[in-house]
Amino acid sequence: MSHPTLAKGFVNNKPRAQWHDKALWFVREKRDRMAHGVPEWEELRQQASAIKIHTMSQLPNYLEQFEKNAKALGVHVHWAIDGDEHNRIVHEILQQHNVKRVVKSKSMLTEECHLNPFLEKNGYEVVDTDLGERIVQLRNEPPSHIVLPAIHIKKEEVGECFHEHLGTEKGASDPNYLTEAARNHLRERFCSADAGITGVNFALAETGGFVVCTNEGNADLGVSLPKLHIACMGIEKLLPRASDLAVFLRLLARSATGQPITTYSSHFHGPREGSEMHIVLVDNGRSGILQSPEFRRSLNCIRCGACMNTCPVYRRSGGHSYESAVPGPIGSILTPLKTPESHSSLPFACSLCGSCTDVCPVKIDLHHQLLAMRGFLDRKKLLGMSKKLSMKFVSGLLSHKWMYTTAGSAARTALRWLPRFAVYNPLNGWGKQRELPEPPKSSFRDQYAAHKKQSGDKS
């Protein structure tokens, strides 16, 4: 289904849409305060961008270096060309260790590969241990945000969910009470798990190690008790040197949630004594994106979610309307690159305001790429005739001064006299959620000329 169709239910629920909008804008404002508190913020962004561009230009070499150093640390390294192979590799590792129960920390890659339903289908108990992820898992929903997976759910709804699945008091909505209930529930799962699966925020070619960032410490606990740790990593997560981490760790938490540093930045360099560690390196279309000069910079993304928190369309339409593991502006580039036929409407869920580009910590030119993506889809003949015709009409209007002037004069007159139903009706989809400003009596050009004449008379 298209983005407008999927967003319709969320948009029509005005109280929820407004609350969702405010909640994400609150995070955006926190991000701004944190960014302004770092004088060298723009220098950090520039440095991060340069490191990522360099890494992508040498990615095969750095991947080989990472594999060599990880193996030297005693890590088993696997390569997966796509999501199916990734799932198969994880399944085989779990089978070899007679695993029945798995605890998993937040990983957008495993969401992208649909690992949970695959493992559950094969008889494993899989428990997401991030609180937000656990809430959406109990509600049988996908995450709606890559950092704040349950941002679309109110505390009263969490109370209902926990009452149904965890046996908490009916009607309870106190955050402390619900968090305590979740903690006790997850503690049991941690203690009985046979294996822990994590994502990877950053991997280091220089050392063969990797870093996982969480605010709840669930990744640490999830891999500290079981003797098997499987880390699932997209190949774009690589950094050349350990010293590069200093740049990215300062940017990540400030951009994601407006906090100075992630509470837990856990460094893994090989398995613990008596334990086993595996890393699955996943391509799943990334090599193809790397070969595209137009879109390869989208691989620089560090999954902070800042572009979602600021995007006016995402804030008002909700994450599920994107039908993708990664929603928002960056998802509207990455997803149509993989499945253009199914997600051709996503690049149009954008006002091209450029706010996403302004906040991106690695300076991805998101709104330019979204515009380029529209051309990419047009070349694939995936744009509807109504969209193409309307764009041709506007192009013709803006290309001829007399047409633009005449149309503007006619619109200013008509909008003052037409009855409301003639403007706001089912044929005007734009007007369903919007109100035009009161039309001025004269155009800006006329007002400017009058002002200039008046100023000239005075002088």
Tab-separated table of N, CA, C and O in Angstrom, residues 164-273:
chain	number	residue	atom	x	y	z
A	164	GLU	N	-2.384	-7.678	30.110
A	164	GLU	CA	-2.746	-8.866	29.320
A	164	GLU	C	-1.624	-9.904	29.299
A	164	GLU	O	-1.884	-11.103	29.428
A	165	HIS	N	-0.372	-9.429	29.171
A	165	HIS	CA	0.731	-10.382	28.969
A	165	HIS	C	1.565	-10.637	30.225
A	165	HIS	O	2.154	-11.706	30.367
A	166	LEU	N	1.673	-9.648	31.103
A	166	LEU	CA	2.541	-9.809	32.276
A	166	LEU	C	1.750	-9.894	33.574
A	166	LEU	O	2.332	-10.079	34.646
A	167	GLY	N	0.437	-9.717	33.510
A	167	GLY	CA	-0.390	-9.852	34.703
A	167	GLY	C	-0.329	-8.680	35.658
A	167	GLY	O	-0.570	-8.847	36.865
A	168	THR	N	-0.010	-7.493	35.180
A	168	THR	CA	-0.010	-6.318	36.060
A	168	THR	C	-1.460	-5.901	36.364
A	168	THR	O	-2.405	-6.407	35.749
A	169	GLU	N	-1.617	-4.961	37.298
A	169	GLU	CA	-2.972	-4.528	37.690
A	169	GLU	C	-3.683	-3.889	36.508
A	169	GLU	O	-3.067	-3.135	35.745
A	170	LYS	N	-4.966	-4.169	36.396
A	170	LYS	CA	-5.746	-3.583	35.303
A	170	LYS	C	-5.866	-2.063	35.504
A	170	LYS	O	-6.127	-1.591	36.605
A	171	GLY	N	-5.660	-1.325	34.444
A	171	GLY	CA	-5.779	0.133	34.520
A	171	GLY	C	-4.528	0.829	34.994
A	171	GLY	O	-4.475	2.060	35.030
A	172	ALA	N	-3.488	0.069	35.387
A	172	ALA	CA	-2.261	0.699	35.880
A	172	ALA	C	-1.542	1.409	34.734
A	172	ALA	O	-1.410	0.849	33.643
A	173	SER	N	-1.099	2.647	34.995
A	173	SER	CA	-0.361	3.380	33.966
A	173	SER	C	0.829	4.132	34.547
A	173	SER	O	1.437	4.950	33.869
A	174	ASP	N	1.158	3.842	35.807
A	174	ASP	CA	2.297	4.512	36.418
A	174	ASP	C	3.596	3.991	35.780
A	174	ASP	O	3.859	2.777	35.805
A	175	PRO	N	4.409	4.870	35.187
A	175	PRO	CA	5.625	4.407	34.493
A	175	PRO	C	6.560	3.596	35.391
A	175	PRO	O	7.145	2.602	34.946
A	176	ASN	N	6.724	4.014	36.661
A	176	ASN	CA	7.636	3.282	37.547
A	176	ASN	C	7.129	1.860	37.799
A	176	ASN	O	7.897	0.893	37.784
A	177	TYR	N	5.830	1.737	38.019
A	177	TYR	CA	5.234	0.421	38.271
A	177	TYR	C	5.379	-0.482	37.044
A	177	TYR	O	5.775	-1.655	37.142
A	178	LEU	N	5.094	0.084	35.873
A	178	LEU	CA	5.164	-0.711	34.641
A	178	LEU	C	6.614	-1.089	34.308
A	178	LEU	O	6.883	-2.215	33.867
A	179	THR	N	7.535	-0.153	34.555
A	179	THR	CA	8.947	-0.450	34.285
A	179	THR	C	9.456	-1.555	35.204
A	179	THR	O	10.212	-2.444	34.794
A	180	GLU	N	9.031	-1.505	36.469
A	180	GLU	CA	9.439	-2.540	37.423
A	180	GLU	C	8.913	-3.909	37.000
A	180	GLU	O	9.616	-4.926	37.081
A	181	ALA	N	7.671	-3.928	36.522
A	181	ALA	CA	7.085	-5.186	36.047
A	181	ALA	C	7.866	-5.726	34.851
A	181	ALA	O	8.150	-6.926	34.759
A	182	ALA	N	8.234	-4.827	33.931
A	182	ALA	CA	9.007	-5.247	32.758
A	182	ALA	C	10.385	-5.747	33.180
A	182	ALA	O	10.895	-6.736	32.638
A	183	ARG	N	10.984	-5.069	34.163
A	183	ARG	CA	12.317	-5.478	34.622
A	183	ARG	C	12.274	-6.904	35.179
A	183	ARG	O	13.128	-7.745	34.844
A	184	ASN	N	11.296	-7.197	36.015
A	184	ASN	CA	11.184	-8.543	36.598
A	184	ASN	C	10.927	-9.596	35.513
A	184	ASN	O	11.492	-10.696	35.550
A	185	HIS	N	10.065	-9.229	34.568
A	185	HIS	CA	9.750	-10.150	33.468
A	185	HIS	C	10.995	-10.451	32.638
A	185	HIS	O	11.302	-11.614	32.332
A	186	LEU	N	11.756	-9.391	32.293
A	186	LEU	CA	12.932	-9.587	31.444
A	186	LEU	C	14.058	-10.284	32.197
A	186	LEU	O	14.827	-11.057	31.618
A	187	ARG	N	14.148	-10.013	33.502
A	187	ARG	CA	15.203	-10.647	34.296
A	187	ARG	C	15.090	-12.169	34.210
A	187	ARG	O	16.097	-12.868	34.064
A	188	GLU	N	13.884	-12.679	34.273
A	188	GLU	CA	13.678	-14.138	34.158
A	188	GLU	C	14.163	-14.640	32.808
A	188	GLU	O	14.780	-15.705	32.704
A	189	ARG	N	13.868	-13.875	31.753
A	189	ARG	CA	14.271	-14.300	30.410
A	189	ARG	C	15.795	-14.248	30.250
A	189	ARG	O	16.380	-15.120	29.624
A	190	PHE	N	16.428	-13.225	30.831
A	190	PHE	CA	17.889	-13.152	30.771
A	190	PHE	C	18.518	-14.383	31.425
A	190	PHE	O	19.452	-14.981	30.895
A	191	CYS	N	17.998	-14.754	32.589
A	191	CYS	CA	18.603	-15.838	33.364
A	191	CYS	C	18.419	-17.200	32.706
A	191	CYS	O	19.206	-18.119	32.950
A	192	SER	N	17.380	-17.346	31.896
A	192	SER	CA	17.110	-18.663	31.303
A	192	SER	C	17.541	-18.743	29.833
A	192	SER	O	17.333	-19.778	29.189
A	193	ALA	N	18.158	-17.682	29.298
A	193	ALA	CA	18.498	-17.662	27.867
A	193	ALA	C	19.690	-18.570	27.579
A	193	ALA	O	20.615	-18.710	28.386
A	194	ASP	N	19.663	-19.187	26.388
A	194	ASP	CA	20.777	-20.031	25.928
A	194	ASP	C	21.734	-19.253	25.032
A	194	ASP	O	22.864	-19.684	24.811
A	195	ALA	N	21.260	-18.154	24.456
A	195	ALA	CA	22.101	-17.371	23.540
A	195	ALA	C	21.652	-15.912	23.550
A	195	ALA	O	20.481	-15.609	23.813
A	196	GLY	N	22.599	-15.021	23.267
A	196	GLY	CA	22.286	-13.597	23.160
A	196	GLY	C	22.620	-13.092	21.762
A	196	GLY	O	23.682	-13.414	21.219
A	197	ILE	N	21.696	-12.352	21.178
A	197	ILE	CA	21.925	-11.755	19.849
A	197	ILE	C	21.912	-10.242	20.005
A	197	ILE	O	21.010	-9.689	20.656
A	198	THR	N	22.901	-9.581	19.425
A	198	THR	CA	22.950	-8.116	19.448
A	198	THR	C	23.132	-7.581	18.036
A	198	THR	O	23.504	-8.321	17.127
A	199	GLY	N	22.893	-6.310	17.880
A	199	GLY	CA	23.289	-5.618	16.673
A	199	GLY	C	24.701	-5.097	16.871
A	199	GLY	O	25.388	-5.457	17.831
A	200	VAL	N	25.127	-4.225	15.978
A	200	VAL	CA	26.448	-3.587	16.084
A	200	VAL	C	26.272	-2.126	15.696
A	200	VAL	O	25.728	-1.824	14.636
A	201	ASN	N	26.710	-1.216	16.560
A	201	ASN	CA	26.666	0.205	16.191
A	201	ASN	C	27.891	0.609	15.382
A	201	ASN	O	27.764	1.316	14.378
A	202	PHE	N	29.052	0.154	15.848
A	202	PHE	CA	30.291	0.471	15.132
A	202	PHE	C	31.238	-0.725	15.224
A	202	PHE	O	31.373	-1.320	16.295
A	203	ALA	N	31.866	-1.065	14.104
A	203	ALA	CA	32.900	-2.105	14.110
A	203	ALA	C	34.215	-1.463	13.681
A	203	ALA	O	34.222	-0.509	12.899
A	204	LEU	N	35.320	-1.983	14.214
A	204	LEU	CA	36.621	-1.343	14.010
A	204	LEU	C	37.553	-2.245	13.209
A	204	LEU	O	37.937	-3.323	13.674
A	205	ALA	N	37.885	-1.811	12.004
A	205	ALA	CA	38.769	-2.615	11.159
A	205	ALA	C	40.134	-2.780	11.822
A	205	ALA	O	40.755	-3.832	11.729
A	206	GLU	N	40.591	-1.751	12.511
A	206	GLU	CA	41.933	-1.759	13.097
A	206	GLU	C	42.098	-2.837	14.163
A	206	GLU	O	43.179	-3.420	14.301
A	207	THR	N	41.027	-3.125	14.911
A	207	THR	CA	41.159	-4.049	16.043
A	207	THR	C	40.358	-5.335	15.871
A	207	THR	O	40.613	-6.319	16.560
A	208	GLY	N	39.349	-5.333	15.010
A	208	GLY	CA	38.468	-6.499	14.900
A	208	GLY	C	37.389	-6.509	15.981
A	208	GLY	O	36.619	-7.465	16.089
A	209	GLY	N	37.306	-5.460	16.773
A	209	GLY	CA	36.276	-5.371	17.809
A	209	GLY	C	35.061	-4.601	17.320
A	209	GLY	O	35.043	-4.076	16.198
A	210	PHE	N	34.040	-4.533	18.170
A	210	PHE	CA	32.845	-3.759	17.814
A	210	PHE	C	32.200	-3.181	19.065
A	210	PHE	O	32.514	-3.595	20.196
A	211	VAL	N	31.328	-2.207	18.853
A	211	VAL	CA	30.701	-1.469	19.955
A	211	VAL	C	29.175	-1.538	19.812
A	211	VAL	O	28.642	-1.389	18.708
A	212	VAL	N	28.511	-1.784	20.930
A	212	VAL	CA	27.045	-1.792	20.971
A	212	VAL	C	26.608	-0.736	21.980
A	212	VAL	O	27.066	-0.736	23.128
A	213	CYS	N	25.734	0.179	21.562
A	213	CYS	CA	25.289	1.283	22.418
A	213	CYS	C	23.839	1.056	22.849
A	213	CYS	O	22.969	0.868	21.989
A	214	THR	N	23.593	1.077	24.160
A	214	THR	CA	22.224	0.974	24.678
A	214	THR	C	22.080	1.915	25.872
A	214	THR	O	23.067	2.297	26.501
A	215	ASN	N	20.854	2.252	26.184
A	215	ASN	CA	20.599	3.056	27.378
A	215	ASN	C	20.120	2.217	28.552
A	215	ASN	O	20.009	2.715	29.669
A	216	GLU	N	19.812	0.947	28.308
A	216	GLU	CA	19.243	0.109	29.364
A	216	GLU	C	20.201	-0.976	29.839
A	216	GLU	O	19.890	-1.689	30.792
A	217	GLY	N	21.324	-1.147	29.165
A	217	GLY	CA	22.282	-2.185	29.560
A	217	GLY	C	21.821	-3.579	29.195
A	217	GLY	O	22.420	-4.569	29.631
A	218	ASN	N	20.767	-3.675	28.399
A	218	ASN	CA	20.220	-5.002	28.089
A	218	ASN	C	21.148	-5.809	27.190
A	218	ASN	O	21.187	-7.038	27.287
A	219	ALA	N	21.918	-5.148	26.324
A	219	ALA	CA	22.841	-5.895	25.464
A	219	ALA	C	23.926	-6.549	26.316
A	219	ALA	O	24.270	-7.716	26.100
A	220	ASP	N	24.434	-5.804	27.315
A	220	ASP	CA	25.482	-6.360	28.187
A	220	ASP	C	24.980	-7.589	28.933
A	220	ASP	O	25.619	-8.638	28.961
A	221	LEU	N	23.800	-7.449	29.543
A	221	LEU	CA	23.266	-8.557	30.329
A	221	LEU	C	22.901	-9.737	29.423
A	221	LEU	O	23.107	-10.905	29.771
A	222	GLY	N	22.397	-9.427	28.230
A	222	GLY	CA	21.955	-10.481	27.314
A	222	GLY	C	23.081	-11.354	26.808
A	222	GLY	O	22.848	-12.512	26.448
A	223	VAL	N	24.306	-10.821	26.761
A	223	VAL	CA	25.421	-11.631	26.263
A	223	VAL	C	26.392	-12.030	27.376
A	223	VAL	O	27.353	-12.736	27.127
A	224	SER	N	26.120	-11.569	28.607
A	224	SER	CA	27.020	-11.902	29.714
A	224	SER	C	26.663	-13.236	30.357
A	224	SER	O	27.542	-13.943	30.865
A	225	LEU	N	25.388	-13.595	30.365
A	225	LEU	CA	24.979	-14.843	31.016
A	225	LEU	C	25.071	-16.054	30.095
A	225	LEU	O	25.644	-17.071	30.475
A	226	PRO	N	24.547	-16.002	28.856
A	226	PRO	CA	24.694	-17.161	27.962
A	226	PRO	C	26.142	-17.288	27.468
A	226	PRO	O	26.896	-16.318	27.480
A	227	LYS	N	26.501	-18.480	27.002
A	227	LYS	CA	27.861	-18.689	26.518
A	227	LYS	C	27.977	-18.506	25.008
A	227	LYS	O	29.027	-18.758	24.437
A	228	LEU	N	26.890	-18.086	24.390
A	228	LEU	CA	26.911	-17.864	22.944
A	228	LEU	C	26.431	-16.444	22.630
A	228	LEU	O	25.344	-16.047	23.044
A	229	HIS	N	27.265	-15.691	21.922
A	229	HIS	CA	26.929	-14.318	21.508
A	229	HIS	C	27.004	-14.255	19.986
A	229	HIS	O	28.047	-14.558	19.399
A	230	ILE	N	25.893	-13.873	19.354
A	230	ILE	CA	25.877	-13.666	17.906
A	230	ILE	C	25.622	-12.179	17.653
A	230	ILE	O	24.612	-11.635	18.116
A	231	ALA	N	26.549	-11.540	16.947
A	231	ALA	CA	26.395	-10.115	16.599
A	231	ALA	C	26.078	-10.006	15.109
A	231	ALA	O	26.801	-10.566	14.281
A	232	CYS	N	24.995	-9.300	14.787
A	232	CYS	CA	24.554	-9.162	13.393
A	232	CYS	C	24.856	-7.741	12.935
A	232	CYS	O	24.415	-6.781	13.568
A	233	MET	N	25.555	-7.618	11.837
A	233	MET	CA	26.105	-6.310	11.460
A	233	MET	C	25.986	-6.056	9.966
A	233	MET	O	26.395	-6.883	9.148
A	234	GLY	N	25.440	-4.912	9.583
A	234	GLY	CA	25.475	-4.477	8.195
A	234	GLY	C	26.898	-4.067	7.846
A	234	GLY	O	27.608	-3.493	8.686
A	235	ILE	N	27.320	-4.316	6.614
A	235	ILE	CA	28.728	-4.083	6.273
A	235	ILE	C	29.108	-2.605	6.297
A	235	ILE	O	30.281	-2.258	6.292
A	236	GLU	N	28.097	-1.712	6.348
A	236	GLU	CA	28.408	-0.275	6.339
A	236	GLU	C	28.740	0.249	7.733
A	236	GLU	O	29.057	1.428	7.885
A	237	LYS	N	28.685	-0.594	8.748
A	237	LYS	CA	28.914	-0.135	10.127
A	237	LYS	C	30.384	0.008	10.485
A	237	LYS	O	30.720	0.287	11.633
A	238	LEU	N	31.245	-0.187	9.526
A	238	LEU	CA	32.679	-0.232	9.787
A	238	LEU	C	33.288	1.162	9.940
A	238	LEU	O	32.885	2.101	9.259
A	239	LEU	N	34.266	1.261	10.853
A	239	LEU	CA	35.123	2.441	10.969
A	239	LEU	C	36.569	1.969	10.862
A	239	LEU	O	36.890	0.879	11.316
A	240	PRO	N	37.436	2.782	10.284
A	240	PRO	CA	38.829	2.307	10.111
A	240	PRO	C	39.582	2.132	11.424
A	240	PRO	O	40.222	1.121	11.649
A	241	ARG	N	39.522	3.163	12.312
A	241	ARG	CA	40.390	3.166	13.487
A	241	ARG	C	39.588	3.287	14.784
A	241	ARG	O	38.487	3.849	14.793
A	242	ALA	N	40.190	2.823	15.868
A	242	ALA	CA	39.545	2.948	17.176
A	242	ALA	C	39.371	4.421	17.553
A	242	ALA	O	38.390	4.804	18.195
A	243	SER	N	40.314	5.253	17.138
A	243	SER	CA	40.239	6.681	17.482
A	243	SER	C	39.029	7.358	16.819
A	243	SER	O	38.569	8.397	17.292
A	244	ASP	N	38.506	6.769	15.730
A	244	ASP	CA	37.325	7.352	15.065
A	244	ASP	C	36.092	7.302	15.971
A	244	ASP	O	35.151	8.094	15.799
A	245	LEU	N	36.097	6.380	16.917
A	245	LEU	CA	34.939	6.247	17.813
A	245	LEU	C	34.668	7.529	18.586
A	245	LEU	O	33.519	7.857	18.886
A	246	ALA	N	35.742	8.242	18.924
A	246	ALA	CA	35.586	9.473	19.710
A	246	ALA	C	34.685	10.472	18.999
A	246	ALA	O	33.951	11.238	19.637
A	247	VAL	N	34.736	10.471	17.679
A	247	VAL	CA	33.895	11.379	16.892
A	247	VAL	C	32.445	10.894	16.900
A	247	VAL	O	31.509	11.648	17.196
A	248	PHE	N	32.256	9.617	16.621
A	248	PHE	CA	30.892	9.105	16.407
A	248	PHE	C	30.118	8.938	17.714
A	248	PHE	O	28.902	9.146	17.742
A	249	LEU	N	30.798	8.558	18.799
A	249	LEU	CA	30.071	8.399	20.070
A	249	LEU	C	29.575	9.748	20.587
A	249	LEU	O	28.538	9.819	21.249
A	250	ARG	N	30.295	10.820	20.295
A	250	ARG	CA	29.845	12.157	20.720
A	250	ARG	C	28.639	12.607	19.900
A	250	ARG	O	27.754	13.301	20.392
A	251	LEU	N	28.611	12.200	18.643
A	251	LEU	CA	27.499	12.617	17.774
A	251	LEU	C	26.253	11.771	17.978
A	251	LEU	O	25.130	12.279	17.911
A	252	LEU	N	26.440	10.472	18.216
A	252	LEU	CA	25.307	9.539	18.187
A	252	LEU	C	24.230	9.869	19.217
A	252	LEU	O	23.066	10.097	18.870
A	253	ALA	N	24.603	9.899	20.496
A	253	ALA	CA	23.589	10.072	21.538
A	253	ALA	C	22.971	11.466	21.493
A	253	ALA	O	21.760	11.628	21.707
A	254	ARG	N	23.780	12.474	21.212
A	254	ARG	CA	23.240	13.839	21.140
A	254	ARG	C	22.219	13.950	20.013
A	254	ARG	O	21.190	14.604	20.149
A	255	SER	N	22.512	13.313	18.883
A	255	SER	CA	21.598	13.385	17.737
A	255	SER	C	20.355	12.525	17.951
A	255	SER	O	19.265	12.863	17.484
A	256	ALA	N	20.525	11.404	18.652
A	256	ALA	CA	19.425	10.442	18.774
A	256	ALA	C	18.393	10.861	19.808
A	256	ALA	O	17.195	10.925	19.521
A	257	THR	N	18.857	11.135	21.024
A	257	THR	CA	17.924	11.383	22.125
A	257	THR	C	18.235	12.672	22.886
A	257	THR	O	17.597	12.950	23.899
A	258	GLY	N	19.235	13.422	22.423
A	258	GLY	CA	19.565	14.667	23.106
A	258	GLY	C	20.217	14.443	24.452
A	258	GLY	O	20.010	15.206	25.388
A	259	GLN	N	21.035	13.414	24.563
A	259	GLN	CA	21.789	13.173	25.792
A	259	GLN	C	23.275	13.199	25.439
A	259	GLN	O	23.649	12.886	24.301
A	260	PRO	N	24.152	13.553	26.407
A	260	PRO	CA	25.558	13.750	26.067
A	260	PRO	C	26.272	12.482	25.634
A	260	PRO	O	27.205	12.528	24.832
A	261	ILE	N	25.867	11.349	26.178
A	261	ILE	CA	26.521	10.093	25.812
A	261	ILE	C	25.527	8.965	26.062
A	261	ILE	O	24.689	9.059	26.966
A	262	THR	N	25.607	7.914	25.264
A	262	THR	CA	24.761	6.746	25.522
A	262	THR	C	25.160	6.131	26.857
A	262	THR	O	26.344	6.075	27.189
A	263	THR	N	24.180	5.669	27.623
A	263	THR	CA	24.472	5.182	28.978
A	263	THR	C	25.474	4.032	28.958
A	263	THR	O	26.391	3.968	29.779
A	264	TYR	N	25.301	3.113	28.043
A	264	TYR	CA	26.231	1.978	27.929
A	264	TYR	C	26.806	1.947	26.507
A	264	TYR	O	26.050	1.767	25.541
A	265	SER	N	28.108	2.117	26.382
A	265	SER	CA	28.800	1.898	25.112
A	265	SER	C	29.722	0.707	25.343
A	265	SER	O	30.839	0.846	25.853
A	266	SER	N	29.242	-0.481	25.000
A	266	SER	CA	29.941	-1.719	25.358
A	266	SER	C	30.870	-2.149	24.231
A	266	SER	O	30.449	-2.265	23.081
A	267	HIS	N	32.131	-2.376	24.580
A	267	HIS	CA	33.148	-2.757	23.595
A	267	HIS	C	33.382	-4.262	23.679
A	267	HIS	O	33.633	-4.798	24.760
A	268	PHE	N	33.317	-4.937	22.547
A	268	PHE	CA	33.531	-6.382	22.511
A	268	PHE	C	34.754	-6.680	21.642
A	268	PHE	O	34.804	-6.303	20.470
A	269	HIS	N	35.718	-7.345	22.254
A	269	HIS	CA	36.921	-7.753	21.521
A	269	HIS	C	37.156	-9.234	21.790
A	269	HIS	O	37.969	-9.610	22.633
A	270	GLY	N	36.451	-10.072	21.099
A	270	GLY	CA	36.606	-11.513	21.256
A	270	GLY	C	35.711	-12.082	22.345
A	270	GLY	O	35.144	-11.339	23.159
A	271	PRO	N	35.554	-13.414	22.354
A	271	PRO	CA	34.655	-14.053	23.329
A	271	PRO	C	35.281	-14.123	24.726
A	271	PRO	O	36.505	-14.064	24.875
A	272	ARG	N	34.382	-14.221	25.726
A	272	ARG	CA	34.862	-14.467	27.081
A	272	ARG	C	35.418	-15.884	27.170
A	272	ARG	O	35.101	-16.742	26.346
A	273	GLU	N	36.193	-16.160	28.190
A	273	GLU	CA	36.745	-17.496	28.364
A	273	GLU	C	35.606	-18.505	28.536
A	273	GLU	O	34.690	-18.286	29.347
